[in-house]
């Protein structure tokens, strides 16, 4: 009986807090003619493209020799990828090291592939071939339009549900305009994929309601 009384007290307190929060929202809008309500929608889409960012740094007594070593590693990476991906150079530096008589060549590149499932194995083989750093892998969707459309619909629906809460408190609002802030690839964890190989696409809107 004592546990039941405690639970009942907690429930009543929770209801009071919820009502207080909603009343404060009502109070914020009851003296104005316009309410701007935000909405967010997120859709999970299967990733079909991966971009691997990596760097190769080689050292030798002569700059030309360091570059030859660097080129050899790149060719080894090309052989690993074959026709399943494209390589693109992002930066190239050649410099004399603080240790006299020694040179370094540093080249950073990106590898774009549609073979998403092979990325973990591929990056390991790249390291074995001489790649000195994997700087991250970004996953994306080639045709994101259908997913963005659905995320936008969910964002508007999310804003409408908040407006319905205001209406429940007696504040009559009518839809005036919808501002779309666009959709983007949500990178909550380094633009990685979830356990099912999906990426998150998020849309945000602000919906303007006017009293009436």
Coordinates of C-alpha atoms in Angstrom, one line a residue:
X1 CA 0.0 0.0 0.0
X2 CA 2.9 2.3 0.8
X3 CA 4.5 1.7 -2.6
X4 CA 1.2 2.4 -4.3
X5 CA 0.9 5.7 -2.5
X6 CA 4.4 6.7 -3.5
X7 CA 3.8 5.8 -7.1
X8 CA 0.6 7.8 -7.1
X9 CA 2.4 10.8 -5.7
X10 CA 5.1 10.6 -8.3
X11 CA 2.5 10.4 -11.1
X12 CA 0.7 13.5 -9.8
X13 CA 4.0 15.4 -9.6
X14 CA 4.9 14.4 -13.1
X15 CA 1.5 15.6 -14.4
X16 CA 1.9 18.9 -12.6
X17 CA 5.3 19.4 -14.1
X18 CA 4.1 18.6 -17.6
X19 CA 1.1 20.9 -17.2
X20 CA 3.4 23.6 -16.0
X21 CA 5.7 23.3 -19.0
X22 CA 2.8 23.4 -21.4
X23 CA 1.3 26.4 -19.6
X24 CA 4.6 28.3 -20.0
X25 CA 4.6 27.5 -23.7
X26 CA 1.0 28.8 -23.9
X27 CA 2.0 31.9 -22.0
X28 CA 4.9 32.6 -24.4
X29 CA 2.5 32.7 -27.3
X30 CA -0.8 33.9 -26.0
X31 CA 0.1 37.6 -26.2
X32 CA 1.5 37.4 -29.8
X33 CA 0.0 36.9 -33.2
X34 CA 2.6 34.6 -34.6
X35 CA 4.3 31.4 -33.4
X36 CA 7.3 29.9 -35.1
X37 CA 7.7 26.2 -34.5
X38 CA 10.7 24.1 -35.5
X39 CA 10.4 20.6 -36.8
X40 CA 13.0 17.9 -37.5
X41 CA 12.8 14.7 -39.6
X42 CA 15.3 11.9 -39.9
X43 CA 15.4 9.0 -42.4
X44 CA 17.8 6.1 -42.5
X45 CA 19.0 5.2 -46.0
X46 CA 21.2 2.3 -47.2
X47 CA 24.7 3.7 -48.0
X48 CA 25.9 2.9 -51.5
X49 CA 29.0 5.0 -51.7
X50 CA 32.1 5.2 -49.5
X51 CA 34.9 7.8 -49.7
X52 CA 38.1 6.7 -47.9
X53 CA 40.6 9.6 -47.1
X54 CA 44.2 8.4 -46.7
X55 CA 47.8 9.7 -46.7
X56 CA 51.1 8.2 -47.8
X57 CA 54.4 9.5 -46.4
X58 CA 57.7 8.2 -47.7
X59 CA 61.3 9.0 -46.8
X60 CA 64.7 8.8 -48.6
X61 CA 68.0 10.5 -48.9
X62 CA 66.9 12.1 -52.2
X63 CA 63.5 13.8 -52.9
X64 CA 63.2 11.8 -56.2
X65 CA 63.7 8.5 -54.4
X66 CA 61.1 9.4 -51.8
X67 CA 58.6 10.2 -54.6
X68 CA 59.3 6.9 -56.4
X69 CA 58.5 5.1 -53.2
X70 CA 55.3 7.1 -52.8
X71 CA 54.3 6.4 -56.4
X72 CA 54.9 2.7 -55.9
X73 CA 52.5 2.6 -53.0
X74 CA 49.8 4.4 -55.0
X75 CA 50.1 1.9 -57.8
X76 CA 49.7 -0.9 -55.2
X77 CA 46.5 0.8 -54.0
X78 CA 45.3 1.1 -57.6
X79 CA 45.8 -2.6 -58.0
X80 CA 43.8 -3.4 -54.9
X81 CA 40.9 -1.3 -56.0
X82 CA 40.9 -2.2 -59.7
X83 CA 37.7 -1.0 -61.5
X84 CA 35.8 -0.8 -58.2
X85 CA 36.8 2.7 -57.3
X86 CA 38.4 6.1 -58.2
X87 CA 41.5 7.7 -56.7
X88 CA 41.8 11.5 -56.4
X89 CA 44.8 13.4 -55.2
X90 CA 44.0 16.0 -52.5
X91 CA 47.5 17.3 -51.5
X92 CA 51.2 16.8 -52.3
X93 CA 54.2 18.0 -50.3
X94 CA 57.9 17.3 -50.7
X95 CA 60.3 18.7 -48.1
X96 CA 63.7 18.3 -46.5
X97 CA 63.5 16.8 -43.0
X98 CA 65.2 18.4 -40.0
X99 CA 67.6 15.5 -40.1
X100 CA 70.1 16.7 -42.8
X101 CA 70.3 14.7 -45.9
X102 CA 66.9 13.2 -45.7
X103 CA 63.7 14.1 -47.7
X104 CA 60.0 13.3 -47.2
X105 CA 57.1 13.1 -49.7
X106 CA 53.6 13.3 -48.3
X107 CA 50.6 12.8 -50.4
X108 CA 46.9 12.7 -49.3
X109 CA 44.3 11.2 -51.5
X110 CA 40.7 10.0 -51.5
X111 CA 39.3 6.7 -52.8
X112 CA 35.6 6.6 -53.8
X113 CA 34.1 3.2 -54.1
X114 CA 30.6 1.7 -54.5
X115 CA 31.7 -1.5 -52.9
X116 CA 30.6 -0.4 -49.4
X117 CA 30.8 -3.9 -47.8
X118 CA 34.5 -4.2 -48.7
X119 CA 35.7 -1.1 -47.0
X120 CA 37.0 -2.7 -43.7
X121 CA 39.0 -5.3 -45.6
X122 CA 40.1 -2.8 -48.2
X123 CA 41.5 -0.3 -45.7
X124 CA 43.4 -3.1 -44.0
X125 CA 45.0 -4.1 -47.3
X126 CA 45.9 -0.5 -48.1
X127 CA 47.8 -0.2 -44.8
X128 CA 49.6 -3.5 -45.6
X129 CA 50.5 -2.0 -49.0
X130 CA 52.2 1.0 -47.4
X131 CA 49.5 3.6 -46.7
X132 CA 50.6 5.4 -43.6
X133 CA 47.3 6.8 -42.4
X134 CA 43.6 6.3 -42.9
X135 CA 42.0 9.6 -42.1
X136 CA 38.4 8.4 -42.1
X137 CA 35.6 7.0 -44.3
X138 CA 32.6 9.0 -45.2
X139 CA 29.5 7.1 -46.3
X140 CA 26.7 8.5 -48.4
X141 CA 23.8 7.8 -50.8
X142 CA 24.1 8.5 -54.5
X143 CA 20.4 9.4 -55.0
X144 CA 19.3 11.0 -51.7
X145 CA 16.2 12.8 -53.2
X146 CA 13.6 10.3 -52.2
X147 CA 14.9 10.1 -48.6
X148 CA 15.2 13.9 -48.3
X149 CA 11.6 14.1 -49.4
X150 CA 10.5 11.7 -46.7
X151 CA 12.6 13.5 -44.1
X152 CA 11.1 16.8 -45.0
X153 CA 7.6 15.3 -44.7
X154 CA 8.5 14.0 -41.2
X155 CA 10.0 17.4 -40.2
X156 CA 6.7 19.2 -41.1
X157 CA 4.7 16.5 -39.3
X158 CA 6.9 17.0 -36.2
X159 CA 6.2 20.8 -36.2
X160 CA 2.5 20.2 -36.7
X161 CA 2.4 17.9 -33.7
X162 CA 3.9 20.7 -31.6
X163 CA 1.3 23.1 -32.9
X164 CA -1.4 20.6 -31.9
X165 CA -0.1 20.8 -28.3
X166 CA -0.7 24.5 -28.4
X167 CA -4.2 24.0 -29.8
X168 CA -5.0 21.6 -27.0
X169 CA -4.4 24.5 -24.6
X170 CA -6.9 26.6 -26.3
X171 CA -4.5 28.7 -28.5
X172 CA -6.1 28.6 -32.0
X173 CA -3.4 28.9 -34.7
X174 CA -3.5 28.6 -38.5
X175 CA -0.7 27.7 -40.8
X176 CA 1.0 30.7 -42.5
X177 CA 4.2 29.5 -44.0
X178 CA 6.8 26.8 -44.0
X179 CA 10.6 27.6 -44.2
X180 CA 12.7 24.7 -45.4
X181 CA 16.3 24.8 -44.1
X182 CA 17.3 21.9 -46.4
X183 CA 18.4 18.4 -45.8
X184 CA 21.9 17.1 -45.1
X185 CA 23.8 14.0 -44.2
X186 CA 23.8 13.8 -40.4
X187 CA 27.4 13.1 -39.2
X188 CA 26.9 12.2 -35.6
X189 CA 29.7 9.7 -35.5
X190 CA 32.2 10.7 -38.2
X191 CA 29.8 10.1 -41.0
X192 CA 29.8 6.4 -40.3
X193 CA 27.1 3.8 -41.0
X194 CA 24.9 2.0 -38.4
X195 CA 25.0 -1.7 -37.8
X196 CA 22.7 -2.2 -40.8
X197 CA 24.8 -0.2 -43.2
X198 CA 22.6 2.9 -43.2
X199 CA 23.3 6.6 -43.1
X200 CA 21.0 9.3 -41.5
X201 CA 19.5 12.0 -43.6
X202 CA 18.0 14.9 -41.7
X203 CA 15.8 17.8 -42.6
X204 CA 14.8 20.9 -40.6
X205 CA 12.0 23.3 -41.0
X206 CA 10.4 26.2 -39.2
X207 CA 6.6 26.5 -39.5
X208 CA 5.0 29.9 -39.0
X209 CA 1.5 29.9 -37.4
X210 CA -0.7 32.9 -36.9
X211 CA -3.6 33.3 -34.5
X212 CA -7.0 33.1 -36.0

